[in-house]
XYZ file of C-alpha atoms in Angstrom:
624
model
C 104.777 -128.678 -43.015
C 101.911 -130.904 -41.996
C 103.629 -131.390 -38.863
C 104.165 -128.159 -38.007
C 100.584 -127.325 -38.316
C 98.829 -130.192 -36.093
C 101.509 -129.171 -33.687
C 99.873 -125.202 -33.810
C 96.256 -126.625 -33.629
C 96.995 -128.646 -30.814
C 98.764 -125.269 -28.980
C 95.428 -123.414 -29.543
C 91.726 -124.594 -30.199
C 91.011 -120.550 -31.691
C 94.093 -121.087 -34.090
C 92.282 -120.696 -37.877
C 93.175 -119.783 -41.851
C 93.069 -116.102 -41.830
C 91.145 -115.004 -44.870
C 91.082 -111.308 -46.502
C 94.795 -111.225 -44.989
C 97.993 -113.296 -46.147
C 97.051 -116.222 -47.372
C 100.271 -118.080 -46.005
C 99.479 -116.820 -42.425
C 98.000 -118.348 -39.557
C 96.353 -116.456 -37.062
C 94.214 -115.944 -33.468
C 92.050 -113.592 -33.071
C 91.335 -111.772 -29.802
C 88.101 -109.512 -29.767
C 86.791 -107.036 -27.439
C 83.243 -108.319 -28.057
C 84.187 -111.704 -26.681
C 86.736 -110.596 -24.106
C 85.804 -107.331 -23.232
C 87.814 -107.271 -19.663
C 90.606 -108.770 -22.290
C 93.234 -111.582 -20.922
C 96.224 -113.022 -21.276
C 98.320 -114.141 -24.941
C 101.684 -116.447 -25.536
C 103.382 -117.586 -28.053
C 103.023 -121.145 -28.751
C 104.165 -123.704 -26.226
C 105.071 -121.098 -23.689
C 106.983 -121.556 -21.322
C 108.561 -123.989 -23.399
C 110.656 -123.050 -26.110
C 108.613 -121.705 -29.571
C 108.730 -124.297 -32.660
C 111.013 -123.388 -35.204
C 110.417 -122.626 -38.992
C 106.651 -120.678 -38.493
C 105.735 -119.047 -41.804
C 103.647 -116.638 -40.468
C 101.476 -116.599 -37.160
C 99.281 -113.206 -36.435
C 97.949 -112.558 -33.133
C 95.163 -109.995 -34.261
C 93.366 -108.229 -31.801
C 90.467 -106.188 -32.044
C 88.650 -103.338 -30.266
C 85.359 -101.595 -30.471
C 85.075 -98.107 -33.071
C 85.911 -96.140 -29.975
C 89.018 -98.095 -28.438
C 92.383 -99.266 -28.888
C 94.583 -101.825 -27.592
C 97.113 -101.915 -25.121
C 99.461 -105.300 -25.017
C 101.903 -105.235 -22.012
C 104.663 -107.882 -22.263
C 105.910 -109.613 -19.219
C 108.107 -112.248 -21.113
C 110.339 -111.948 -24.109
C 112.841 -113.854 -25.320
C 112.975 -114.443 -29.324
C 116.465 -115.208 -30.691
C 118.212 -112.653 -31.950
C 120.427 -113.171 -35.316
C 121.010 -109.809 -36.336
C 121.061 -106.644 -34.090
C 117.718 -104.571 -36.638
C 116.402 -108.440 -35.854
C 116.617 -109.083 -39.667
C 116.472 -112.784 -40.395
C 116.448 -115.412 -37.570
C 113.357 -115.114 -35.166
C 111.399 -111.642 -35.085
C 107.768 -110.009 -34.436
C 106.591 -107.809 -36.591
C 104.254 -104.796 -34.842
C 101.343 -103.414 -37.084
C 100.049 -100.163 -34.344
C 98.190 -97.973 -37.192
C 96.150 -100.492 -38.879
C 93.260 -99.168 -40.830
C 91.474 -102.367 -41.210
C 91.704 -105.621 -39.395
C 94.156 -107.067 -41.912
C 97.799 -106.924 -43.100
C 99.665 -108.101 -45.914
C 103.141 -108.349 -46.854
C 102.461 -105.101 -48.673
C 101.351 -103.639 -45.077
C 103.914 -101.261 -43.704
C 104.928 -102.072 -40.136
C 105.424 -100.396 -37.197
C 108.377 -101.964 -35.744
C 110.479 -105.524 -35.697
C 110.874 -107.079 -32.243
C 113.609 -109.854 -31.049
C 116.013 -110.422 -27.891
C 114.965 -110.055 -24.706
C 112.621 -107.691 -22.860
C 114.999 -105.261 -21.711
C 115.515 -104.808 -25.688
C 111.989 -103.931 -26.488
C 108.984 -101.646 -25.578
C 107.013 -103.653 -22.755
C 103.989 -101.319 -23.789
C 102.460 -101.299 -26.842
C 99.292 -99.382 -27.828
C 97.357 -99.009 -31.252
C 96.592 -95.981 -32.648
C 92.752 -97.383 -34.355
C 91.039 -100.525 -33.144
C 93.177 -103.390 -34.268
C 96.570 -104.381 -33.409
C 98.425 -107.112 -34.742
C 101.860 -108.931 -33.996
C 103.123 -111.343 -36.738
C 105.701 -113.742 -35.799
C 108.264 -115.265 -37.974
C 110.707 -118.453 -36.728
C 113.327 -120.099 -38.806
C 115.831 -122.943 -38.132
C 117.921 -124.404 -36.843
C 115.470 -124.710 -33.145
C 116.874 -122.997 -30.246
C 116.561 -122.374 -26.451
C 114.409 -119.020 -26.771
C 110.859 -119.259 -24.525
C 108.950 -116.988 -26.276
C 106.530 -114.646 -24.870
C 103.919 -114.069 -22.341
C 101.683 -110.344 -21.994
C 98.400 -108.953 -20.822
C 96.062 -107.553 -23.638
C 93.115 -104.918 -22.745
C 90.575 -102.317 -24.244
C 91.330 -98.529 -23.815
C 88.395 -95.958 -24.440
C 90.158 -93.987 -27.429
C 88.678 -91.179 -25.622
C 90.539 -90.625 -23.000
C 93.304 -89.224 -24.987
C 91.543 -86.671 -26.792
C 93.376 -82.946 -26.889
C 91.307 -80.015 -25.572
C 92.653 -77.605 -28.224
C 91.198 -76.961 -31.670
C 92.796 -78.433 -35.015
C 94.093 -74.819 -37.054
C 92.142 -75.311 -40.727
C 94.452 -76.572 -42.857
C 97.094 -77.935 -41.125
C 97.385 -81.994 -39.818
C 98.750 -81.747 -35.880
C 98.721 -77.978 -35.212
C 96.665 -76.989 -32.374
C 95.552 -73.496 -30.687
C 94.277 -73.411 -26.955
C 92.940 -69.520 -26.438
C 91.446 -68.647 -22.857
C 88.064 -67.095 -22.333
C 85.071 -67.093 -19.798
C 83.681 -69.626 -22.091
C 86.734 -72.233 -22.469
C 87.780 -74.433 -19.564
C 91.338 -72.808 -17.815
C 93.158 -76.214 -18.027
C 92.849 -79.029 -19.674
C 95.298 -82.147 -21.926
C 97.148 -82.202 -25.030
C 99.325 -85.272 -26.757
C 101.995 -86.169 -29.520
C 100.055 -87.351 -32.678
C 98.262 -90.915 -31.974
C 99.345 -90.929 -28.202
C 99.428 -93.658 -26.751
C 100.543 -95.157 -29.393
C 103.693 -94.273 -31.357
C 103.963 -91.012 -32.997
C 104.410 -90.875 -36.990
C 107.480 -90.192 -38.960
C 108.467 -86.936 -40.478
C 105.866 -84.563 -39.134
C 106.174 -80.946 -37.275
C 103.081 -80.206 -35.206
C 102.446 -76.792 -33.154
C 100.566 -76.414 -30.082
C 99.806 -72.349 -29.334
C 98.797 -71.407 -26.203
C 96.862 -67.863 -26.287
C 96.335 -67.015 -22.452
C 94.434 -63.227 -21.897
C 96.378 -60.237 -19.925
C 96.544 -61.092 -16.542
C 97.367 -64.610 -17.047
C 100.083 -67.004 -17.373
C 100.575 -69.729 -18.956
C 101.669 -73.349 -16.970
C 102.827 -76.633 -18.795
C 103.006 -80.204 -16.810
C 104.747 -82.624 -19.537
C 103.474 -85.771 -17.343
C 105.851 -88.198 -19.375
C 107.643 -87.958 -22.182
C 109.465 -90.901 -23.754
C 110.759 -89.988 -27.289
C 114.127 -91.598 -27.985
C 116.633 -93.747 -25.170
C 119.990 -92.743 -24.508
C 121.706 -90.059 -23.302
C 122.701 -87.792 -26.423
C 122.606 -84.275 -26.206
C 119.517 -82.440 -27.744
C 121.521 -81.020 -30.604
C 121.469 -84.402 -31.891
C 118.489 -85.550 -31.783
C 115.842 -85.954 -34.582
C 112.887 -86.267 -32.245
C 112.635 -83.588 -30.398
C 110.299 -80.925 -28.157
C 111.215 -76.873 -28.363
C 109.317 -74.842 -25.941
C 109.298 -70.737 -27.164
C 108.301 -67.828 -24.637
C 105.859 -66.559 -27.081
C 103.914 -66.858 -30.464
C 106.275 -68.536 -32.857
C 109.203 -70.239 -33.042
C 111.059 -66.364 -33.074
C 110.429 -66.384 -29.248
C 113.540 -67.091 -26.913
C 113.780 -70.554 -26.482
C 112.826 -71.532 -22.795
C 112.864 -75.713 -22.862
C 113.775 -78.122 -25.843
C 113.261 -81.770 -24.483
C 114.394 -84.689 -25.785
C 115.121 -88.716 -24.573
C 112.630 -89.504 -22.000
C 111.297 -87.530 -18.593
C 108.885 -87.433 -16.304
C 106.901 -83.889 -14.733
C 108.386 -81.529 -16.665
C 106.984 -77.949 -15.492
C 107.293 -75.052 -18.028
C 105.789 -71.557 -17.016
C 105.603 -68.588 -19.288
C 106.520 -65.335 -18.882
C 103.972 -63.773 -20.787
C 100.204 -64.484 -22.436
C 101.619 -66.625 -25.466
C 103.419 -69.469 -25.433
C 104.273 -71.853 -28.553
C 104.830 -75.378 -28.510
C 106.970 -76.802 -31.749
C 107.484 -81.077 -31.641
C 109.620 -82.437 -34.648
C 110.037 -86.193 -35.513
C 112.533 -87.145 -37.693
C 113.921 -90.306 -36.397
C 113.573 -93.957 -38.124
C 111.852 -95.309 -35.047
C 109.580 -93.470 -32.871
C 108.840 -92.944 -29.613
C 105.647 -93.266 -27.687
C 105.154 -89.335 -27.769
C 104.363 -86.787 -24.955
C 101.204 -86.653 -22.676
C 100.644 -83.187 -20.948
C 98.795 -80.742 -18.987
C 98.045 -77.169 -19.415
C 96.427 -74.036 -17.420
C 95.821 -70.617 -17.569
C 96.913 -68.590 -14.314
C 96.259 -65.620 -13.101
C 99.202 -63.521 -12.332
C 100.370 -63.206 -8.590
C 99.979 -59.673 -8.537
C 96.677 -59.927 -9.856
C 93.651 -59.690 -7.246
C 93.055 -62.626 -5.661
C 90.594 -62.948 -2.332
C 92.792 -65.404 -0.512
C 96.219 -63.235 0.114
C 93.309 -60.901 2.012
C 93.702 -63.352 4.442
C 97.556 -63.101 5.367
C 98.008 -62.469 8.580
C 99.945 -58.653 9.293
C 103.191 -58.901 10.684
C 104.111 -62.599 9.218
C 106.586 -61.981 7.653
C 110.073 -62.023 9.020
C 113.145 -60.615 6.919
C 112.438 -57.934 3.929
C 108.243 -58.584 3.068
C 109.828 -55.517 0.168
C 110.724 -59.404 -1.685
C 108.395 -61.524 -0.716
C 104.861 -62.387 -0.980
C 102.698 -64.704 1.147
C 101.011 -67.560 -0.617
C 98.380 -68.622 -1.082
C 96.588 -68.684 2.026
C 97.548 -69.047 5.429
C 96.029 -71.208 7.877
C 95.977 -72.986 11.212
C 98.640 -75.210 9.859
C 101.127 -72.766 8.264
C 104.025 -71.434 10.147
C 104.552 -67.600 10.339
C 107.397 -67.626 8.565
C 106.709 -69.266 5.870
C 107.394 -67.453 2.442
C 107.163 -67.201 -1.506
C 109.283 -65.638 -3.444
C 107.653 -65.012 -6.964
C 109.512 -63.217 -9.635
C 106.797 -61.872 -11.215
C 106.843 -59.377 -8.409
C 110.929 -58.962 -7.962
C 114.220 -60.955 -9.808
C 116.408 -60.669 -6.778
C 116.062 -60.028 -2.818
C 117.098 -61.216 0.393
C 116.075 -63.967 2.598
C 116.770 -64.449 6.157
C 115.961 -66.554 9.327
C 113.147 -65.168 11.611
C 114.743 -62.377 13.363
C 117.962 -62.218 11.977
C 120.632 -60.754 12.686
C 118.903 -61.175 16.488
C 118.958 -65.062 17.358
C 115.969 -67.063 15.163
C 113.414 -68.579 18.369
C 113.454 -72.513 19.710
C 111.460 -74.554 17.363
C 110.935 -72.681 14.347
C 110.224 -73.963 11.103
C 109.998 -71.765 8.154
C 109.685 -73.066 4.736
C 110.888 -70.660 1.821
C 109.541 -71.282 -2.190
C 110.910 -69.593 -4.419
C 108.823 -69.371 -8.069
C 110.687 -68.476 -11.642
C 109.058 -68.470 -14.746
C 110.648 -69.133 -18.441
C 113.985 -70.428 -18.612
C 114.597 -68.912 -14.973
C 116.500 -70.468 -12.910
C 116.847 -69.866 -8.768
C 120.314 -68.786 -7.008
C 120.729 -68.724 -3.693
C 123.839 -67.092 -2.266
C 124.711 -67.050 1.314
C 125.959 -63.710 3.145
C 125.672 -65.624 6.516
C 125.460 -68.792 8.123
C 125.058 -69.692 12.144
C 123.050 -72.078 13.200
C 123.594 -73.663 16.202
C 125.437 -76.670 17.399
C 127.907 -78.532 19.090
C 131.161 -80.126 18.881
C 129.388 -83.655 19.267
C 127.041 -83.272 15.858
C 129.894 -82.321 13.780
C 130.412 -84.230 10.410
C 126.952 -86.208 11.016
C 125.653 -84.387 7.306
C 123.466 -82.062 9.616
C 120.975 -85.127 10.634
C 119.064 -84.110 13.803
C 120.374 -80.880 14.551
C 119.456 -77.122 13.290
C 119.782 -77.207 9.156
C 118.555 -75.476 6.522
C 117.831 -77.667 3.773
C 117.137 -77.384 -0.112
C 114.859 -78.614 -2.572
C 114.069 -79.026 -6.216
C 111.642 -80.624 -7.878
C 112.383 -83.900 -9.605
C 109.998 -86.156 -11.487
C 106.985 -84.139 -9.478
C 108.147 -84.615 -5.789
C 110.603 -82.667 -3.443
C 114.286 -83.923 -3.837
C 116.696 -82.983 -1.190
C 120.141 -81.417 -3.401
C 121.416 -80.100 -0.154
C 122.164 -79.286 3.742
C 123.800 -76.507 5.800
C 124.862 -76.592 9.348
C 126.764 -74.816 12.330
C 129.051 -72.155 10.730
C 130.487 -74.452 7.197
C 130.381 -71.559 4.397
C 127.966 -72.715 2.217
C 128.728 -72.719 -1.992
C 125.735 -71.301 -4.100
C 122.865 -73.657 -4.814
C 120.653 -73.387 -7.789
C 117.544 -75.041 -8.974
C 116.947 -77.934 -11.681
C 113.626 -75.452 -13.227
C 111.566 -72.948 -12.048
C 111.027 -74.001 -8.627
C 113.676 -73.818 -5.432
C 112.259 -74.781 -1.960
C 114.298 -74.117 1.674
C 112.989 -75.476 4.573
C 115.022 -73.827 7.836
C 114.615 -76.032 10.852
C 115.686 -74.348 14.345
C 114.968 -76.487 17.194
C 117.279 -74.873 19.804
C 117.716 -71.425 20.519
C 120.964 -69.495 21.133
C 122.226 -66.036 21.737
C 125.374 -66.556 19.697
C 123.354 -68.201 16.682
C 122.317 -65.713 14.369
C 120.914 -67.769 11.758
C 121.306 -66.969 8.400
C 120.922 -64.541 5.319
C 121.452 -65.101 1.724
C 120.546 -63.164 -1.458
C 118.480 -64.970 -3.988
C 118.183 -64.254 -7.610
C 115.773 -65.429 -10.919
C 118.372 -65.647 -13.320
C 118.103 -67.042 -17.078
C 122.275 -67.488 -17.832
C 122.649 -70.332 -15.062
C 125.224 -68.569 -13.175
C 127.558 -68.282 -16.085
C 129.044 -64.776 -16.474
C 131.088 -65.211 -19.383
C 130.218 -65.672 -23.279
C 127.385 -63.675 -24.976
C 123.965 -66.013 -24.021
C 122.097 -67.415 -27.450
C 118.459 -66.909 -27.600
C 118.151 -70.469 -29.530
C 118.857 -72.383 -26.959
C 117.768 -72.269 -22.504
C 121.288 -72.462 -21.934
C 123.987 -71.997 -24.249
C 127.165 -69.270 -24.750
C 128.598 -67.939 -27.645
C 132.766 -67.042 -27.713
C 133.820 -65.360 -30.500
C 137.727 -64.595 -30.958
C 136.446 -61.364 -32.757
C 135.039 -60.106 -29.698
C 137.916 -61.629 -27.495
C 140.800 -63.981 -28.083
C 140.586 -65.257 -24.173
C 138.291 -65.798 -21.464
C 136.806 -68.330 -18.998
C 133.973 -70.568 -18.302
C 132.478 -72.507 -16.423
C 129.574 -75.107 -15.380
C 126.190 -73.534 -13.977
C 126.030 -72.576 -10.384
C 129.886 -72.927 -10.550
C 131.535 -72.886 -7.933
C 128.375 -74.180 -6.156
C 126.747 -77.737 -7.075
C 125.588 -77.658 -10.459
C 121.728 -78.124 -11.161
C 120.289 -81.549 -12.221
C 118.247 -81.776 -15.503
C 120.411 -79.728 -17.174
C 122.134 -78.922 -20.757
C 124.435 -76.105 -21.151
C 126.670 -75.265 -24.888
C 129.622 -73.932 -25.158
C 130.058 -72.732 -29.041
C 133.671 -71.068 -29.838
C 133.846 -69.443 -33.234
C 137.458 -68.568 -34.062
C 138.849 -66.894 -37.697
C 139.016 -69.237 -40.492
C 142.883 -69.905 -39.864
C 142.322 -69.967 -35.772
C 141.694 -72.897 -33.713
C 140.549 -73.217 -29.539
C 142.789 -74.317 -26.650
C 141.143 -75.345 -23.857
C 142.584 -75.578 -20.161
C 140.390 -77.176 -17.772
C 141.797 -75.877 -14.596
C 139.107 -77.958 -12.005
C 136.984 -80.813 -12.985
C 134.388 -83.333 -11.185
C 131.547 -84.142 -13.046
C 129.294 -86.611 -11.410
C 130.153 -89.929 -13.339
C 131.765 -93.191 -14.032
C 133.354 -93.859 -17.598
C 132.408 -94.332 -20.486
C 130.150 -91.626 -19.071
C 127.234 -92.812 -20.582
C 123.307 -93.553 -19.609
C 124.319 -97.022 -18.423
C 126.233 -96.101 -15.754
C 123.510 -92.897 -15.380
C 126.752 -90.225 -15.628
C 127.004 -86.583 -16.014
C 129.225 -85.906 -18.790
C 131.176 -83.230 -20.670
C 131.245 -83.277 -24.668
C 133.836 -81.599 -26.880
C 132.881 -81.399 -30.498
C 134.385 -79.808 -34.065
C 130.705 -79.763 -35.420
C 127.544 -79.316 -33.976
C 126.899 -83.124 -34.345
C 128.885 -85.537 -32.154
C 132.612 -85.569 -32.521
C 133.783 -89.514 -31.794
C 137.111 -88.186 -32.059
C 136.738 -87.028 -28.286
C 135.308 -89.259 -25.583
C 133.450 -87.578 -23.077
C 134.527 -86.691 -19.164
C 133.176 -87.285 -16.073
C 134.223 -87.825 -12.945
C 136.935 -86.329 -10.365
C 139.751 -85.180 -12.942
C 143.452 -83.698 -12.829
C 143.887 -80.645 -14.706
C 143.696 -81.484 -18.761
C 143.693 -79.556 -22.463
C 141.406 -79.822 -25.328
C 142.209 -78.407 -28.605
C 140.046 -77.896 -31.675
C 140.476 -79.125 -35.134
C 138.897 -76.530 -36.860
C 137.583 -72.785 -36.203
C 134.379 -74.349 -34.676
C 134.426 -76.038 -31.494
C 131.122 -77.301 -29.053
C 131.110 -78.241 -25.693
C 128.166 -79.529 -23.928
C 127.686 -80.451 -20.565
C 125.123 -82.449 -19.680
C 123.258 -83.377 -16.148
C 120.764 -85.831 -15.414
C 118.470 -85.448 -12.700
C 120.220 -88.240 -10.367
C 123.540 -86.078 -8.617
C 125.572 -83.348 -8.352
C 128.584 -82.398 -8.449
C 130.803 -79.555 -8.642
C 131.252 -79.215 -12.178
C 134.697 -77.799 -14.043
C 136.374 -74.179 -14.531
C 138.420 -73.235 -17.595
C 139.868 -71.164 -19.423
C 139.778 -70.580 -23.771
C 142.731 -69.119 -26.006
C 142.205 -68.515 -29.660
C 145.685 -69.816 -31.451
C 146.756 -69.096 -35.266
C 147.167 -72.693 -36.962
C 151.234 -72.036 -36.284
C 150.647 -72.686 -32.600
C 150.451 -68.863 -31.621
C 148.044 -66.910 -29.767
C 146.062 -64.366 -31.479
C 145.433 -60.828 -30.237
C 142.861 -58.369 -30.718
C 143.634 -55.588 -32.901
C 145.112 -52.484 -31.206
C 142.571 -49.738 -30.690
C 144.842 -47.042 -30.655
C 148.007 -45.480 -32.378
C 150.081 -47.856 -29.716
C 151.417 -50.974 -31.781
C 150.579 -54.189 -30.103
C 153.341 -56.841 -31.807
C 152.141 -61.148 -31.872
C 153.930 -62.515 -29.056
C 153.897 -59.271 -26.324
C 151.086 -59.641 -23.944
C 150.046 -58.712 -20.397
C 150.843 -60.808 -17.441
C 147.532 -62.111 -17.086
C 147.595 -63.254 -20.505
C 150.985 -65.023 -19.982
C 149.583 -66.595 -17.178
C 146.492 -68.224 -19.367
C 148.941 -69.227 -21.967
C 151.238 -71.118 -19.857
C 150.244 -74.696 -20.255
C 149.981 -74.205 -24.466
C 153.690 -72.575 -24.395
C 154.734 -75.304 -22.152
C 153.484 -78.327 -23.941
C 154.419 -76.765 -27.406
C 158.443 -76.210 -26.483
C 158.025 -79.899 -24.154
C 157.021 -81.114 -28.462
């Protein structure tokens, strides 16, 4: 023991008996007052390996009344024994310290060990002292340690603009008026640092008539992985309105970056739930009130008459134009229409030589933006085919990932183009027309705000942005599909598919096309797209997921309940799948609706169409 200790003093002069604290702990003690630009910290020996069998060794660091503490680790490597880093080597975290001590009756924040791709490399404190405790035990080993950056944060900077509701811990109200700012930042409970366990905090926005509400979540880091948001205990649920009765618009979950939520009307309610054993950093986010398009506004004074190309009946002008806009560039807003038509300049006459037109398209809620094309010729020529339309006429499309413009996709010459759809609220086409022909038309296409994704079957469930109920009460066969299908589906997306059957009925599936963008196991390490099947609402490991280019397959259900979720991330596209449901009796049979009339409909006669559906069950069940 004596050894060990001359061997910590000699590691660092400012090593010293920490008193009002453990008693069996050592400690150094790093304080804004005498490093206020704050510096570097290691653990002892570093980069050499760490001595083995340390008690107790706190690195304590402390802030001014107004600040916190940010630690950013550029090394870790403490040897793990035990995957919750139980036993062996560990660091304890203390974030939400209310004095500038622990003890072992202190509750912790967290338990660190492995490398540094297994921990947070950012740690902040909620108050003005931090503190790491680290633990080694025999036998010695190879681990180096760590090395990280320590600084001072003004506390202030992460104050929310709204105003606490009497009563009540975390919920906030943010109301508009001539005498409130029109924009302004709100945080998860202790953000930066790590959000508490078990809470529920509201944030109600109160906007007045002719405005709108507009949400930036700048980052969001709650949980890792890749599981759906039905099973998640940490979780964000957006609502188009003044409680959580309001259709649900966005619920966010894992991590992201530049989420945009817009309202549809003057309320909109804001409901974050944290259930989970170990929390996340939280949610940092941005907020305005807008006026509505329609509502006067001095700069559309200035469009210039005659600007607009195509139907102006759908489109609107925005905001201003100057010496630097084209004349035929457009917004589409659907607070003035849901659906219209967009075309090239001139069309169906050919579009002039070097035009460029840009086309933004602007949903609100849970809207999404379709684009369907009537019409497509642009010109080229036999040389430029297959080059992915680089360097010759194109109309290209654009959504909006992690803030910035993300190409999803790019039309040329006369290729029939599938339906594209947008990842949120916002859709962007830029048409490029360098050369100018009297055989190139150009193109048209419809374009719609819709809020069911481009799925047309299943009745749509207000709970959720995207999911579909089929019930065999309602109908004992159907289809569906992926969003957008057949047309790329959209990135950043999570669609259910709930079936609800009789208590002695069960689902078979048929998936008649399937590519989902991924590589198995279809998980976040390999960043994959992935289909989920599901008896319960929680995962089902029963089924593994699907991804990737796939040969026709079946799914059946265990029980009258079945989920399935599809799930997008906001890296590629694909194609998605197209199927088709059948409600069977727990024989093997398919059910039928009840006849409506005096006409007797006997189990086992059915139309042609219906024979058709059934085909691969019958087959596979006489095949058995």
């Amino acid at each position: 023991m004596m050894q060990r200790a001359v061997l910590l003093l000699c590691w660092l002069p400012l090593l010293n008996h920490c008193h009002a604290v453990n008693p069996g702990c050592s400690c150094v003690v790093y304080s804004s007052s005498d490093r206020p630009q704050g510096g570097t910290f290691t653990s002892p020996y570093y980069p050499k390996r760490y001595p083995s069998n340390i008690d107790c060794l706190l690195y304590t660091f402390i802030g001014q009344p107004d600040e916190i503490v940010e630690l950013t680790f550029h090394h870790f490597n403490i040897r793990r024994v035990r995957p919750d880093c139980g036993g062996g080597d560990f660091v304890k975290v203390f974030l939400h310290l209310e004095t500038t001590g622990v003890s072992e009756y202190t509750p912790w924040s967290g338990v660190l060990c492995g490398d540094l791709r297994d921990i947070p490399q950012i740690l902040y404190s909620s108050r003005s002292t931090l503190i790491l405790e680290l633990h080694t035990q025999g036998p010695p080993s190879n681990a180096t340690g760590f090395f990280g950056n320590f600084r001072f944060i003004d506390r202030r900077l992460f104050e929310t603009d709204g105003v606490l509701i009497p009563g009540t811990m975390c919920d906030l109200e943010f109301v508009s008026s001539q005498s409130t700012p029109q924009y302004g930042r709100f945080y998860s409970p202790r953000y930066p640092s790590s959000y508490p366990k078990n809470i529920r905090c509201s944030y109600l926005f109160r906007a007045r008539l002719k405005e709108r509400i507009r949400l930036v979540f700048e980052e969001i880091s709650l949980q890792k992985g890749d599981l759906s948001c039905l099973n998640r205990a940490d979780i964000i649920r957006v609502h188009d309105g003044v409680d959580s009765g309001a259709p649900t618009i966005a619920v966010l979950c894992n991590q992201g970056e530049e989420v945009e939520v817009l309202s549809t009307g003057s309320d909109l309610f804001i409901e974050f739930v944290a259930n989970s054993e170990w929390p996340g950093q939280g949610f940092k986010a941005t907020f305005q009130f807008q006026m509505l398009e329609d509502a006067p506004h001095p700069e559309l004074d200035k469009v210039i008459p005659g600007a607009v190309t195509g139907n102006p009946k759908y489109s609107v002008i925005g905001p201003a134009v100057s010496a630097t806009t084209s004349l035929c560039d457009m917004v589409f807003n659907s607070d003035q229409t849901k659906t219209g038509v967009v075309t090239s300049p001139g069309y169906p006459n050919p579009y002039p030589p070097r035009t460029h037109c840009t086309y933004d398209f602007q949903g609100r809620g849970k809207e999404r933006v379709q684009v369907i094309f009537q019409d497509l010729n642009l010109y080229h020529t036999s040389s430029n085919t297959g080059n992915k339309c680089e360097g010759v006429d194109s109309l290209v499309a654009y959504v909006h990932i992690d803030g910035k413009k993300e190409k999803i996709d790019s039309f040329c010459g006369e290729t029939p183009s599938p339906p594209i759809m947008s990842n949120g609220p916002r859709l962007s086409l830029e048409f490029h027309g360098v050369t100018s022909s009297r055989q190139s038309r150009g193109f048209k296409a419809t374009y719609s705000f819709t809020e069911n994704f481009g799925i047309t079957t299943g009745r749509q469930e207000a709970k959720y942005p995207c999911a579909f109920v089929y019930n065999s009460n309602e109908t004992r066969n159907g289809t569906f599909a992926s969003p957008n299908y057949p047309g790329l589906y959209p990135r950043d997306t999570e669609c259910h598919y709930f079936f609800n059957g009789q208590p002695n009925e069960r689902v078979h599936l048929h998936f008649h096309f399937f590519d989902v963008e991924g590589v198995r196991p279809c998980d976040w390490v390999s960043a994959s797209d992935f289909v989920e099947f599901s008896n319960y609402m929680s995962r089902d490991r029963k089924y593994s997921r699907r991804c990737g280019p796939l040969e026709e397959f079946d799914v059946e259900s265990d029980r009258k309940f079945f989920r399935v979720t599809f799930k997008s991330n906001d890296r590629h596209d694909g194609t998605g799948f197209n199927a088709s449901y059948v409600f069977v009796d727990e024989e093997g049979n398919y059910t039928t609706k009840p006849p409506t009339s005096d006409a007797s409909t006997s189990k086992g006669t059915t139309t042609l169409a219906l024979l058709l559906l059934l085909w691969p069950v019958l087959f596979r069940r006489v095949a058995l």
